[in-house]
Short mmCIF file of N, CA, C and O and ligand atoms in Angstrom, two decimals:
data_model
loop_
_atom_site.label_atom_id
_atom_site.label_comp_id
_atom_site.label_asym_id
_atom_site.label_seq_id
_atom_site.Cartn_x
_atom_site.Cartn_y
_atom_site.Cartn_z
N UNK A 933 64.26 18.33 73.22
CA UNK A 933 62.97 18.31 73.90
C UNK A 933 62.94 19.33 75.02
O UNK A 933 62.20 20.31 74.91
N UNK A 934 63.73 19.15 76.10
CA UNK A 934 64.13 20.02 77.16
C UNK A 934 65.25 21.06 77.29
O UNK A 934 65.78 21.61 78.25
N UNK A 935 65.40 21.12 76.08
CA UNK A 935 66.50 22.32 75.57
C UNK A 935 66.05 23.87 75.61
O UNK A 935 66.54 24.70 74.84
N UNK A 936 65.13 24.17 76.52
CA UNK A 936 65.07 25.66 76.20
C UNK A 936 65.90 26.51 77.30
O UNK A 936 66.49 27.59 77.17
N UNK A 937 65.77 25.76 78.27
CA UNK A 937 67.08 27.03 79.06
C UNK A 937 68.76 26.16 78.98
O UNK A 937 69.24 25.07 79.28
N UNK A 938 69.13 27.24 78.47
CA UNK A 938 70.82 27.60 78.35
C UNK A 938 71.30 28.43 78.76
O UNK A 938 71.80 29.28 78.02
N UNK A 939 71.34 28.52 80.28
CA UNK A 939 71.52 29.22 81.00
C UNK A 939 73.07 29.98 81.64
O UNK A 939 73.21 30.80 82.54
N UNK A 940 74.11 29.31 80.76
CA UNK A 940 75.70 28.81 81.31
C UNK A 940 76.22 28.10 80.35
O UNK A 940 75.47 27.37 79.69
N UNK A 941 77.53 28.15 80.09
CA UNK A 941 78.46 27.26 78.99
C UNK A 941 78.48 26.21 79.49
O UNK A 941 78.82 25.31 78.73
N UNK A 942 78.16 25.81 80.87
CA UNK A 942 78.37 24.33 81.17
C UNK A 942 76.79 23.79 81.59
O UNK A 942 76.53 22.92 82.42
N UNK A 943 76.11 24.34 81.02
CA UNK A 943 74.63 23.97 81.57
C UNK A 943 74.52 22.27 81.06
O UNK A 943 73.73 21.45 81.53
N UNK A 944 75.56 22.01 79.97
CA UNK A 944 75.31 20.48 79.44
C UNK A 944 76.24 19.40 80.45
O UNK A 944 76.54 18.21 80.35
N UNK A 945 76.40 20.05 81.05
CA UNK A 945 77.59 19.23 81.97
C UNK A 945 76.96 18.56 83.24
O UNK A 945 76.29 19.23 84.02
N UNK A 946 77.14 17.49 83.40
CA UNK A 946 76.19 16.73 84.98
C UNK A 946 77.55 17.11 86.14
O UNK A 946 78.73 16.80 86.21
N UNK A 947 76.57 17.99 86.98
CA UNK A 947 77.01 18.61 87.90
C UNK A 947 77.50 17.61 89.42
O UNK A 947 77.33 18.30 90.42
N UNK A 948 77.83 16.77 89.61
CA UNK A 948 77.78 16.03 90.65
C UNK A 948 79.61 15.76 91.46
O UNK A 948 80.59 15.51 90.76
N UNK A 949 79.66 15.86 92.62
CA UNK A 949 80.33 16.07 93.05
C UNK A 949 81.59 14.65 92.94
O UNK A 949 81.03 13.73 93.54
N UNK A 950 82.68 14.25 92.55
CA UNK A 950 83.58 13.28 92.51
C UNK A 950 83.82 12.64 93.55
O UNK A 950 83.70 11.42 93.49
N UNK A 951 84.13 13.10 94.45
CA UNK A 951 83.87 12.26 95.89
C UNK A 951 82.85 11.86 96.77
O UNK A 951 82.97 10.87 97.48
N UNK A 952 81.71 12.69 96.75
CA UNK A 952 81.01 12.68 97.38
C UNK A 952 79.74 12.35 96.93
O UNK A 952 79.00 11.91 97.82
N UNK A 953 79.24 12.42 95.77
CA UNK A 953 78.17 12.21 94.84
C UNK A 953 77.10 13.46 94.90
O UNK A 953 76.28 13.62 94.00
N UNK A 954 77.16 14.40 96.11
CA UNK A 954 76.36 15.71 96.08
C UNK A 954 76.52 15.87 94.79
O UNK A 954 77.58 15.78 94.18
N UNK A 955 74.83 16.28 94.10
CA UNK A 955 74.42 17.25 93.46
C UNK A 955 73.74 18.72 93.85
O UNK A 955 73.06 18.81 94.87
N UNK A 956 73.86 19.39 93.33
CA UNK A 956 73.52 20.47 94.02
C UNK A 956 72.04 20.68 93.23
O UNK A 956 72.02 20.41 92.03
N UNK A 957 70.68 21.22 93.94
CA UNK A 957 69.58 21.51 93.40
C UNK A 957 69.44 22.60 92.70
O UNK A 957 69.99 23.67 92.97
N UNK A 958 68.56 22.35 91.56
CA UNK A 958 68.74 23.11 90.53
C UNK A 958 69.02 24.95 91.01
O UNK A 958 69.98 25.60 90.57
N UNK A 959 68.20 25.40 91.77
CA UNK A 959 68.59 26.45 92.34
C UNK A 959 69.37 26.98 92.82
O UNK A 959 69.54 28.19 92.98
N UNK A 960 70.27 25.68 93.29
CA UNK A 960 71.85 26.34 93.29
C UNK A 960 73.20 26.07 92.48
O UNK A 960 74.36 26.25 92.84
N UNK A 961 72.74 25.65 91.39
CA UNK A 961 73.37 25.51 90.30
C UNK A 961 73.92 26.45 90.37
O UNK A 961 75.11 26.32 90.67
N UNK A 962 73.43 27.83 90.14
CA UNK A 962 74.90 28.66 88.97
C UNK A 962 75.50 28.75 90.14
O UNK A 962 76.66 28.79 89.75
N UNK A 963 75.57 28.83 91.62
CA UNK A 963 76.03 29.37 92.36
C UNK A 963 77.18 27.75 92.85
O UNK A 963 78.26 28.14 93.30
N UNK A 964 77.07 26.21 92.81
CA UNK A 964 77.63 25.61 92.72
C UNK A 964 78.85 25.51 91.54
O UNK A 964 79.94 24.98 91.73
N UNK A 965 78.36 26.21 90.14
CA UNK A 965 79.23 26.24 89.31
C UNK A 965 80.57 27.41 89.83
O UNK A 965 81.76 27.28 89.56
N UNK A 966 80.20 28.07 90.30
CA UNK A 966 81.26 29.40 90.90
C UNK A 966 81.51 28.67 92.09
O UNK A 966 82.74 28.67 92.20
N UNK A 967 80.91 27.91 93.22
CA UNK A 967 81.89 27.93 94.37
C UNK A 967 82.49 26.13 94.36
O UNK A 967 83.12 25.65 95.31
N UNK A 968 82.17 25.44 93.26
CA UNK A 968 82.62 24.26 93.02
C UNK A 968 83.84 23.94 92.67
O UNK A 968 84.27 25.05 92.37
N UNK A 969 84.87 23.05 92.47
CA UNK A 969 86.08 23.07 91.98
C UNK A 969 85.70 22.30 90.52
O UNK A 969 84.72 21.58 90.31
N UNK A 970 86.49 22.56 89.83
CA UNK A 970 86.53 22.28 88.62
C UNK A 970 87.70 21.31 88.40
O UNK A 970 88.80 21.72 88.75
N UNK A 971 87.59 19.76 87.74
CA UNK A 971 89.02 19.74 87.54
C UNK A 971 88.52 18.82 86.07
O UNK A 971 87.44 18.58 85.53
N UNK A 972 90.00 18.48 85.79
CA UNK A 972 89.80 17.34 84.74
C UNK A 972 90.63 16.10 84.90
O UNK A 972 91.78 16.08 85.34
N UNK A 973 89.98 15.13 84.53
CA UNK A 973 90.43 13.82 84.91
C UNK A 973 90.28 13.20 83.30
O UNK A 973 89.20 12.92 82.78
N UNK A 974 91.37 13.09 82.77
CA UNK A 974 91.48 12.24 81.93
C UNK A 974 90.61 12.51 80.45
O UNK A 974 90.36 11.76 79.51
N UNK A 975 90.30 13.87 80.71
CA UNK A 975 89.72 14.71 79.42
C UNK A 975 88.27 14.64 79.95
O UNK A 975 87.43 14.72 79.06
N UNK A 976 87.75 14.51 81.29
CA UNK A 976 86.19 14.28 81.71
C UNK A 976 86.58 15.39 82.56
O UNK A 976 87.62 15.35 83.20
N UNK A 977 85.45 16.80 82.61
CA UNK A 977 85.15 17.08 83.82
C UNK A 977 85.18 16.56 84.68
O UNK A 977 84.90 15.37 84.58
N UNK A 978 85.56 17.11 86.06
CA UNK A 978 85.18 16.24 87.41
C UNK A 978 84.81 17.93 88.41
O UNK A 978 85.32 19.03 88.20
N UNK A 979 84.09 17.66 89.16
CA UNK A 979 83.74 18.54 89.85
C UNK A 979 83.51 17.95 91.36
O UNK A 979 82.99 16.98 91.90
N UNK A 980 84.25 19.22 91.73
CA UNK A 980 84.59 18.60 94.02
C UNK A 980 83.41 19.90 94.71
O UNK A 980 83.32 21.10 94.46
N UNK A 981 83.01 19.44 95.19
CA UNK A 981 81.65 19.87 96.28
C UNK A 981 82.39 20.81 97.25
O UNK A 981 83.31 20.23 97.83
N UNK A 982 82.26 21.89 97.52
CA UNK A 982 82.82 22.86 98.37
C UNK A 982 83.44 22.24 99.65
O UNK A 982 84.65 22.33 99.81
N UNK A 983 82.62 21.59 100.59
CA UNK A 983 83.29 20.92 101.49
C UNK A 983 84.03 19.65 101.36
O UNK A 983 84.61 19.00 102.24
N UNK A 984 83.89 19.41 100.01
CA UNK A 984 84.66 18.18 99.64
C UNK A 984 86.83 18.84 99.10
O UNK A 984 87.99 18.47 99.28
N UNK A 985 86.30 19.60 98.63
CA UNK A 985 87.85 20.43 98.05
C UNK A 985 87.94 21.29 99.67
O UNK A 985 88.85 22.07 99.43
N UNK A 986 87.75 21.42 100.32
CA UNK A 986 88.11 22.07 101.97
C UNK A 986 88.68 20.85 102.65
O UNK A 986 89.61 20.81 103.45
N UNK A 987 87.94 19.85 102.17
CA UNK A 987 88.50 18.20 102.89
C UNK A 987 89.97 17.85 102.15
O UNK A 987 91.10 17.48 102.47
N UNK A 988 89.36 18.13 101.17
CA UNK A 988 90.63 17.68 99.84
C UNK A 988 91.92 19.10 100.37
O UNK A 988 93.06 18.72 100.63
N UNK A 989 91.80 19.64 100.41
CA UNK A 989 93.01 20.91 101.01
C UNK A 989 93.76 20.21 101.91
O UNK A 989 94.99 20.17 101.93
N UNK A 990 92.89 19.58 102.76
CA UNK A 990 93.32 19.31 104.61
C UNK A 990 94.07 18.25 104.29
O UNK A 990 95.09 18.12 104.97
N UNK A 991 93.82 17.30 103.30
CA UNK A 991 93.87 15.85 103.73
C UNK A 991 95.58 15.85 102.49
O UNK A 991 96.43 14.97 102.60
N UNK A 992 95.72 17.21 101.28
CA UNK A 992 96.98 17.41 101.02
C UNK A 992 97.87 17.39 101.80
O UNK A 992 98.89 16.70 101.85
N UNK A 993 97.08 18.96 103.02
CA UNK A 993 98.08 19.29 103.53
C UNK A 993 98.72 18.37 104.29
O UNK A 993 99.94 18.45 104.21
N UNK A 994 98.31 17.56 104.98
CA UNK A 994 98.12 16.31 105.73
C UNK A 994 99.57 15.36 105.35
O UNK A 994 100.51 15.12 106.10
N UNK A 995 99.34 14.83 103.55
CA UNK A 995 99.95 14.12 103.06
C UNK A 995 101.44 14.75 103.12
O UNK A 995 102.44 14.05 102.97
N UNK A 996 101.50 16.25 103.37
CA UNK A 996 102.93 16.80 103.42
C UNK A 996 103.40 16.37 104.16
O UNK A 996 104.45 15.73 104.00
N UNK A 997 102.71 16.56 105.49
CA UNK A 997 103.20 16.29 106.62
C UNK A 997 104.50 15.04 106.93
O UNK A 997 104.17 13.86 106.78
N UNK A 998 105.66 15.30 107.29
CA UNK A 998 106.32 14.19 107.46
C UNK A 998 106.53 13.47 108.73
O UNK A 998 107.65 13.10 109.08
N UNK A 999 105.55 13.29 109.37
CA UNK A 999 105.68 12.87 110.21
C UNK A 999 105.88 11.39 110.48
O UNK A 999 106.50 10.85 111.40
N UNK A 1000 105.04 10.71 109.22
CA UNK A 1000 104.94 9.15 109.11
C UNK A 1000 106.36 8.56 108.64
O UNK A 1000 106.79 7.41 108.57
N UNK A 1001 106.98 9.94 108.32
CA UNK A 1001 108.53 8.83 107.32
C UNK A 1001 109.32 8.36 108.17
O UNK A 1001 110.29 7.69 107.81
ZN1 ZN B 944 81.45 16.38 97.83
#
């Protein structure tokens, strides 16, 4: 029915962020697909929201940290 733009190999993919639930508006779609993280969970896309994978960096680096042992 609503199949005429195919705009991207992942245009079938629901864009929404794994932690955070941000979607990004259609207008910044292609530009969320390039600055989004990509991962896979269990054979499902999962996709992290720019400031969500900047959080997700910190909160690794964080977990290195040995300070708690
Ligand atoms: Zn997010």
């Amino acid at each position: 029915m609503d199949e005429s733009r195919t705009d991207g190999p992942t245009s079938d993919e629901p864009l929404v962020c794994c932690v955070c639930g941000a979607v990004p508006p259609a207008a910044e779609r292609g530009t969320a697909l390039l600055t989004w993280s990509r991962g896979i969970d269990r054979g499902r896309t999962t996709w992290t929201c720019e400031s969500c994978s900047r959080e997700n960096v910190r909160a690794i680096e964080g977990k290195l940290d040995p300070a708690w042992w």
